[in-house]
PDB file of C-alpha atoms in Angstrom:
ATOM      1  CA  UNK A   1      80.955-143.219  58.773  1.00  0.00           C
ATOM      2  CA  UNK A   2      80.780-142.531  55.215  1.00  0.00           C
ATOM      3  CA  UNK A   3      81.680-138.925  54.414  1.00  0.00           C
ATOM      4  CA  UNK A   4      79.135-136.983  52.491  1.00  0.00           C
ATOM      5  CA  UNK A   5      80.142-135.545  49.128  1.00  0.00           C
ATOM      6  CA  UNK A   6      79.599-131.811  48.448  1.00  0.00           C
ATOM      7  CA  UNK A   7      76.766-132.605  46.063  1.00  0.00           C
ATOM      8  CA  UNK A   8      74.953-134.739  48.665  1.00  0.00           C
ATOM      9  CA  UNK A   9      75.281-132.094  51.241  1.00  0.00           C
ATOM     10  CA  UNK A  10      73.986-129.335  48.941  1.00  0.00           C
ATOM     11  CA  UNK A  11      70.953-131.652  48.030  1.00  0.00           C
ATOM     12  CA  UNK A  12      70.097-132.141  51.679  1.00  0.00           C
ATOM     13  CA  UNK A  13      70.403-128.453  52.540  1.00  0.00           C
ATOM     14  CA  UNK A  14      68.151-127.733  49.595  1.00  0.00           C
ATOM     15  CA  UNK A  15      65.629-130.255  50.996  1.00  0.00           C
ATOM     16  CA  UNK A  16      65.798-128.660  54.490  1.00  0.00           C
ATOM     17  CA  UNK A  17      65.259-125.050  53.035  1.00  0.00           C
ATOM     18  CA  UNK A  18      62.312-126.312  50.941  1.00  0.00           C
ATOM     19  CA  UNK A  19      60.652-127.869  53.975  1.00  0.00           C
ATOM     20  CA  UNK A  20      61.254-124.837  56.139  1.00  0.00           C
ATOM     21  CA  UNK A  21      60.064-122.460  53.308  1.00  0.00           C
ATOM     22  CA  UNK A  22      56.888-124.502  52.780  1.00  0.00           C
ATOM     23  CA  UNK A  23      56.221-124.374  56.576  1.00  0.00           C
ATOM     24  CA  UNK A  24      56.601-120.650  56.757  1.00  0.00           C
ATOM     25  CA  UNK A  25      54.252-120.313  53.820  1.00  0.00           C
ATOM     26  CA  UNK A  26      51.705-122.454  55.283  1.00  0.00           C
ATOM     27  CA  UNK A  27      51.859-120.928  58.798  1.00  0.00           C
ATOM     28  CA  UNK A  28      52.575-117.242  57.908  1.00  0.00           C
ATOM     29  CA  UNK A  29      49.159-115.932  58.490  1.00  0.00           C
ATOM     30  CA  UNK A  30      49.322-117.403  62.078  1.00  0.00           C
ATOM     31  CA  UNK A  31      52.881-116.175  62.579  1.00  0.00           C
ATOM     32  CA  UNK A  32      51.896-112.563  61.559  1.00  0.00           C
ATOM     33  CA  UNK A  33      48.670-112.486  63.357  1.00  0.00           C
ATOM     34  CA  UNK A  34      46.706-112.325  60.014  1.00  0.00           C
ATOM     35  CA  UNK A  35      42.896-113.220  60.152  1.00  0.00           C
ATOM     36  CA  UNK A  36      41.755-116.773  59.334  1.00  0.00           C
ATOM     37  CA  UNK A  37      41.191-116.737  55.501  1.00  0.00           C
ATOM     38  CA  UNK A  38      38.330-118.980  55.782  1.00  0.00           C
ATOM     39  CA  UNK A  39      36.238-116.576  57.852  1.00  0.00           C
ATOM     40  CA  UNK A  40      38.144-113.246  57.059  1.00  0.00           C
ATOM     41  CA  UNK A  41      39.387-113.539  53.463  1.00  0.00           C
ATOM     42  CA  UNK A  42      41.055-110.470  51.785  1.00  0.00           C
ATOM     43  CA  UNK A  43      38.444-110.397  48.998  1.00  0.00           C
ATOM     44  CA  UNK A  44      34.782-111.312  49.062  1.00  0.00           C
ATOM     45  CA  UNK A  45      32.815-111.337  45.780  1.00  0.00           C
ATOM     46  CA  UNK A  46      29.091-111.167  45.476  1.00  0.00           C
ATOM     47  CA  UNK A  47      26.832-110.970  42.503  1.00  0.00           C
ATOM     48  CA  UNK A  48      24.709-112.813  39.847  1.00  0.00           C
ATOM     49  CA  UNK A  49      24.351-113.438  36.206  1.00  0.00           C
ATOM     50  CA  UNK A  50      27.575-113.445  34.250  1.00  0.00           C
ATOM     51  CA  UNK A  51      29.654-112.556  37.127  1.00  0.00           C
ATOM     52  CA  UNK A  52      28.484-115.515  39.068  1.00  0.00           C
ATOM     53  CA  UNK A  53      29.131-117.617  35.965  1.00  0.00           C
ATOM     54  CA  UNK A  54      32.798-116.401  36.234  1.00  0.00           C
ATOM     55  CA  UNK A  55      33.329-117.476  39.895  1.00  0.00           C
ATOM     56  CA  UNK A  56      35.768-120.210  39.406  1.00  0.00           C
ATOM     57  CA  UNK A  57      38.152-118.098  37.251  1.00  0.00           C
ATOM     58  CA  UNK A  58      37.778-115.038  39.357  1.00  0.00           C
ATOM     59  CA  UNK A  59      38.631-116.882  42.630  1.00  0.00           C
ATOM     60  CA  UNK A  60      41.439-118.790  41.030  1.00  0.00           C
ATOM     61  CA  UNK A  61      43.102-115.775  39.588  1.00  0.00           C
ATOM     62  CA  UNK A  62      42.943-113.918  42.886  1.00  0.00           C
ATOM     63  CA  UNK A  63      44.355-116.850  44.770  1.00  0.00           C
ATOM     64  CA  UNK A  64      47.146-117.173  42.119  1.00  0.00           C
ATOM     65  CA  UNK A  65      48.148-113.660  43.012  1.00  0.00           C
ATOM     66  CA  UNK A  66      48.304-114.473  46.646  1.00  0.00           C
ATOM     67  CA  UNK A  67      44.881-113.167  47.838  1.00  0.00           C
ATOM     68  CA  UNK A  68      42.490-115.186  50.079  1.00  0.00           C
ATOM     69  CA  UNK A  69      39.216-114.884  48.397  1.00  0.00           C
ATOM     70  CA  UNK A  70      35.808-116.349  48.625  1.00  0.00           C
ATOM     71  CA  UNK A  71      32.273-115.951  47.075  1.00  0.00           C
ATOM     72  CA  UNK A  72      29.408-114.780  49.243  1.00  0.00           C
ATOM     73  CA  UNK A  73      25.937-116.251  49.396  1.00  0.00           C
ATOM     74  CA  UNK A  74      23.945-115.932  46.101  1.00  0.00           C
ATOM     75  CA  UNK A  75      21.784-112.747  45.461  1.00  0.00           C
ATOM     76  CA  UNK A  76      18.971-111.994  43.108  1.00  0.00           C
ATOM     77  CA  UNK A  77      18.880-108.257  43.276  1.00  0.00           C
ATOM     78  CA  UNK A  78      20.660-105.367  44.824  1.00  0.00           C
ATOM     79  CA  UNK A  79      18.191-105.683  47.713  1.00  0.00           C
ATOM     80  CA  UNK A  80      20.058-108.794  48.907  1.00  0.00           C
ATOM     81  CA  UNK A  81      23.710-107.464  48.628  1.00  0.00           C
ATOM     82  CA  UNK A  82      24.061-105.462  51.863  1.00  0.00           C
ATOM     83  CA  UNK A  83      22.448-108.136  54.040  1.00  0.00           C
ATOM     84  CA  UNK A  84      24.856-110.801  52.574  1.00  0.00           C
ATOM     85  CA  UNK A  85      27.835-108.649  53.054  1.00  0.00           C
ATOM     86  CA  UNK A  86      26.946-107.736  56.481  1.00  0.00           C
ATOM     87  CA  UNK A  87      26.865-111.325  57.706  1.00  0.00           C
ATOM     88  CA  UNK A  88      29.516-112.405  60.252  1.00  0.00           C
ATOM     89  CA  UNK A  89      31.111-114.778  57.795  1.00  0.00           C
ATOM     90  CA  UNK A  90      32.741-114.231  55.450  1.00  0.00           C
ATOM     91  CA  UNK A  91      34.068-110.666  56.443  1.00  0.00           C
ATOM     92  CA  UNK A  92      36.450-109.300  53.888  1.00  0.00           C
ATOM     93  CA  UNK A  93      39.579-107.367  54.982  1.00  0.00           C
ATOM     94  CA  UNK A  94      40.678-105.815  51.796  1.00  0.00           C
ATOM     95  CA  UNK A  95      37.865-105.418  49.208  1.00  0.00           C
ATOM     96  CA  UNK A  96      34.403-106.316  48.152  1.00  0.00           C
ATOM     97  CA  UNK A  97      33.817-107.021  44.451  1.00  0.00           C
ATOM     98  CA  UNK A  98      30.235-106.737  43.212  1.00  0.00           C
ATOM     99  CA  UNK A  99      28.190-106.907  40.132  1.00  0.00           C
ATOM    100  CA  UNK A 100      24.398-107.314  39.968  1.00  0.00           C
ATOM    101  CA  UNK A 101      22.374-107.484  36.708  1.00  0.00           C
ATOM    102  CA  UNK A 102      19.951-104.579  36.221  1.00  0.00           C
ATOM    103  CA  UNK A 103      16.543-105.166  37.718  1.00  0.00           C
ATOM    104  CA  UNK A 104      13.773-102.853  38.916  1.00  0.00           C
ATOM    105  CA  UNK A 105      13.345-103.259  42.571  1.00  0.00           C
ATOM    106  CA  UNK A 106      11.696-101.404  45.450  1.00  0.00           C
ATOM    107  CA  UNK A 107      15.016-101.037  47.240  1.00  0.00           C
ATOM    108  CA  UNK A 108      16.832 -99.115  44.377  1.00  0.00           C
ATOM    109  CA  UNK A 109      16.653 -95.731  46.418  1.00  0.00           C
ATOM    110  CA  UNK A 110      18.512 -97.292  49.470  1.00  0.00           C
ATOM    111  CA  UNK A 111      20.637-100.188  47.975  1.00  0.00           C
ATOM    112  CA  UNK A 112      23.694 -98.048  47.182  1.00  0.00           C
ATOM    113  CA  UNK A 113      23.617 -96.330  50.548  1.00  0.00           C
ATOM    114  CA  UNK A 114      23.237 -99.610  52.264  1.00  0.00           C
ATOM    115  CA  UNK A 115      26.150-101.395  50.301  1.00  0.00           C
ATOM    116  CA  UNK A 116      28.451 -98.384  50.914  1.00  0.00           C
ATOM    117  CA  UNK A 117      27.704 -98.468  54.682  1.00  0.00           C
ATOM    118  CA  UNK A 118      28.720-102.088  54.816  1.00  0.00           C
ATOM    119  CA  UNK A 119      32.016-101.332  53.002  1.00  0.00           C
ATOM    120  CA  UNK A 120      32.665 -98.280  55.225  1.00  0.00           C
ATOM    121  CA  UNK A 121      31.979-100.309  58.482  1.00  0.00           C
ATOM    122  CA  UNK A 122      34.352-103.035  57.277  1.00  0.00           C
ATOM    123  CA  UNK A 123      36.937-100.512  56.018  1.00  0.00           C
ATOM    124  CA  UNK A 124      37.398-102.057  52.818  1.00  0.00           C
ATOM    125  CA  UNK A 125      37.418-100.888  49.143  1.00  0.00           C
ATOM    126  CA  UNK A 126      34.227-101.344  47.043  1.00  0.00           C
ATOM    127  CA  UNK A 127      34.889-102.712  43.469  1.00  0.00           C
ATOM    128  CA  UNK A 128      31.888-102.506  40.926  1.00  0.00           C
ATOM    129  CA  UNK A 129      32.173-104.594  37.816  1.00  0.00           C
ATOM    130  CA  UNK A 130      30.250-103.404  34.725  1.00  0.00           C
ATOM    131  CA  UNK A 131      30.164-104.350  31.029  1.00  0.00           C
ATOM    132  CA  UNK A 132      29.168-107.997  31.633  1.00  0.00           C
ATOM    133  CA  UNK A 133      25.570-107.665  30.574  1.00  0.00           C
ATOM    134  CA  UNK A 134      23.614-105.216  28.469  1.00  0.00           C
ATOM    135  CA  UNK A 135      22.616-101.955  30.254  1.00  0.00           C
ATOM    136  CA  UNK A 136      24.494-102.775  33.446  1.00  0.00           C
ATOM    137  CA  UNK A 137      26.483 -99.416  33.427  1.00  0.00           C
ATOM    138  CA  UNK A 138      23.134 -97.595  33.546  1.00  0.00           C
ATOM    139  CA  UNK A 139      21.834 -99.537  36.398  1.00  0.00           C
ATOM    140  CA  UNK A 140      20.771 -96.815  39.031  1.00  0.00           C
ATOM    141  CA  UNK A 141      22.464 -98.634  41.929  1.00  0.00           C
ATOM    142  CA  UNK A 142      25.522 -99.030  39.990  1.00  0.00           C
ATOM    143  CA  UNK A 143      25.603 -95.419  38.871  1.00  0.00           C
ATOM    144  CA  UNK A 144      25.209 -94.316  42.457  1.00  0.00           C
ATOM    145  CA  UNK A 145      28.052 -96.532  43.731  1.00  0.00           C
ATOM    146  CA  UNK A 146      30.439 -95.329  40.975  1.00  0.00           C
ATOM    147  CA  UNK A 147      29.546 -91.604  41.549  1.00  0.00           C
ATOM    148  CA  UNK A 148      30.262 -92.104  45.206  1.00  0.00           C
ATOM    149  CA  UNK A 149      33.809 -93.318  44.521  1.00  0.00           C
ATOM    150  CA  UNK A 150      33.608 -97.073  43.992  1.00  0.00           C
ATOM    151  CA  UNK A 151      36.444 -98.600  42.006  1.00  0.00           C
ATOM    152  CA  UNK A 152      35.210 -99.563  38.510  1.00  0.00           C
ATOM    153  CA  UNK A 153      36.146-102.664  36.682  1.00  0.00           C
ATOM    154  CA  UNK A 154      35.002-102.340  33.023  1.00  0.00           C
ATOM    155  CA  UNK A 155      36.376-105.062  30.782  1.00  0.00           C
ATOM    156  CA  UNK A 156      34.633-103.862  27.757  1.00  0.00           C
ATOM    157  CA  UNK A 157      37.890-103.133  25.973  1.00  0.00           C
ATOM    158  CA  UNK A 158      38.941-106.681  26.338  1.00  0.00           C
ATOM    159  CA  UNK A 159      35.486-108.411  25.914  1.00  0.00           C
ATOM    160  CA  UNK A 160      33.548-106.111  23.470  1.00  0.00           C
ATOM    161  CA  UNK A 161      30.010-105.445  23.796  1.00  0.00           C
ATOM    162  CA  UNK A 162      27.657-107.965  25.504  1.00  0.00           C
ATOM    163  CA  UNK A 163      25.994-108.340  22.108  1.00  0.00           C
ATOM    164  CA  UNK A 164      29.206-109.660  20.441  1.00  0.00           C
ATOM    165  CA  UNK A 165      28.208-113.468  20.366  1.00  0.00           C
ATOM    166  CA  UNK A 166      30.656-115.899  18.823  1.00  0.00           C
ATOM    167  CA  UNK A 167      32.982-113.083  17.581  1.00  0.00           C
ATOM    168  CA  UNK A 168      36.719-114.162  17.060  1.00  0.00           C
ATOM    169  CA  UNK A 169      38.995-112.024  19.209  1.00  0.00           C
ATOM    170  CA  UNK A 170      42.706-111.632  18.883  1.00  0.00           C
ATOM    171  CA  UNK A 171      44.547-113.582  21.430  1.00  0.00           C
ATOM    172  CA  UNK A 172      46.432-112.111  24.446  1.00  0.00           C
ATOM    173  CA  UNK A 173      49.459-113.650  25.777  1.00  0.00           C
ATOM    174  CA  UNK A 174      47.579-115.606  28.562  1.00  0.00           C
ATOM    175  CA  UNK A 175      44.807-116.910  26.400  1.00  0.00           C
ATOM    176  CA  UNK A 176      44.296-120.552  25.435  1.00  0.00           C
ATOM    177  CA  UNK A 177      43.961-119.706  21.713  1.00  0.00           C
ATOM    178  CA  UNK A 178      42.356-121.731  18.988  1.00  0.00           C
ATOM    179  CA  UNK A 179      44.557-121.710  15.949  1.00  0.00           C
ATOM    180  CA  UNK A 180      43.016-121.652  12.460  1.00  0.00           C
ATOM    181  CA  UNK A 181      45.556-119.827  10.391  1.00  0.00           C
ATOM    182  CA  UNK A 182      45.775-117.173  13.098  1.00  0.00           C
ATOM    183  CA  UNK A 183      45.237-117.479  16.712  1.00  0.00           C
ATOM    184  CA  UNK A 184      41.900-116.361  18.269  1.00  0.00           C
ATOM    185  CA  UNK A 185      39.449-116.807  21.229  1.00  0.00           C
ATOM    186  CA  UNK A 186      35.714-116.486  21.356  1.00  0.00           C
ATOM    187  CA  UNK A 187      34.814-114.438  24.498  1.00  0.00           C
ATOM    188  CA  UNK A 188      31.017-114.886  24.522  1.00  0.00           C
ATOM    189  CA  UNK A 189      28.676-117.524  23.100  1.00  0.00           C
ATOM    190  CA  UNK A 190      24.924-118.073  23.358  1.00  0.00           C
ATOM    191  CA  UNK A 191      25.239-118.682  27.064  1.00  0.00           C
ATOM    192  CA  UNK A 192      27.424-115.657  27.915  1.00  0.00           C
ATOM    193  CA  UNK A 193      30.947-115.339  28.924  1.00  0.00           C
ATOM    194  CA  UNK A 194      33.102-118.203  27.892  1.00  0.00           C
ATOM    195  CA  UNK A 195      36.136-119.450  29.913  1.00  0.00           C
ATOM    196  CA  UNK A 196      38.332-117.156  27.864  1.00  0.00           C
ATOM    197  CA  UNK A 197      35.919-114.219  28.624  1.00  0.00           C
ATOM    198  CA  UNK A 198      35.833-115.106  32.344  1.00  0.00           C
ATOM    199  CA  UNK A 199      39.636-115.144  32.497  1.00  0.00           C
ATOM    200  CA  UNK A 200      39.837-111.652  31.080  1.00  0.00           C
ATOM    201  CA  UNK A 201      37.280-110.386  33.646  1.00  0.00           C
ATOM    202  CA  UNK A 202      39.269-112.175  36.442  1.00  0.00           C
ATOM    203  CA  UNK A 203      42.493-110.537  35.442  1.00  0.00           C
ATOM    204  CA  UNK A 204      40.990-107.007  35.477  1.00  0.00           C
ATOM    205  CA  UNK A 205      39.499-107.563  38.885  1.00  0.00           C
ATOM    206  CA  UNK A 206      42.941-108.572  40.307  1.00  0.00           C
ATOM    207  CA  UNK A 207      44.378-105.292  38.805  1.00  0.00           C
ATOM    208  CA  UNK A 208      41.584-103.322  40.501  1.00  0.00           C
ATOM    209  CA  UNK A 209      41.955-104.891  44.022  1.00  0.00           C
ATOM    210  CA  UNK A 210      45.763-104.240  43.891  1.00  0.00           C
ATOM    211  CA  UNK A 211      45.312-100.502  43.803  1.00  0.00           C
TER     212      UNK A 211
END
């Protein structure tokens, strides 16, 4: 039988280690007894408007950082949020991330209490995103949640004001920059957050859920 050279032996061991490593990565939730990420993800996001527009970027960035994450059913107002979050599936195990655009609804008085109650029952952090649409910081439900201790994500420093449309912003290291003498990105256009703007929101949300 032909004797294997040291190089061939190393290559085979490397292949074995890679296969074992991939298997451990894939099966680790089951090995450790973790919940099924499809039904019990670490992060559940819920909201509308510019936040919902950012769904793909937010979920991708969370997953890149190793978090299982999903988006809850659509909501129109704060009246819908607690019921959506109280559903059996998905049930977050680490945090709820929420942003609802300002609306005047009959449930404003109880909405904040209802959302806090769900987060408390699930024993997860509540993360409230502001600065995505004009006036959302002053929304009564948002104010109540923040005053009660919710974690706040405010990307205004990275995005500028919601009224800053087609404004060129300096590139950050992760941005896909446009080069026209100097690198820049446009964070909002006539439709709202661009892909670059959504990426900045996503990165701030990741930083918040890591706390």
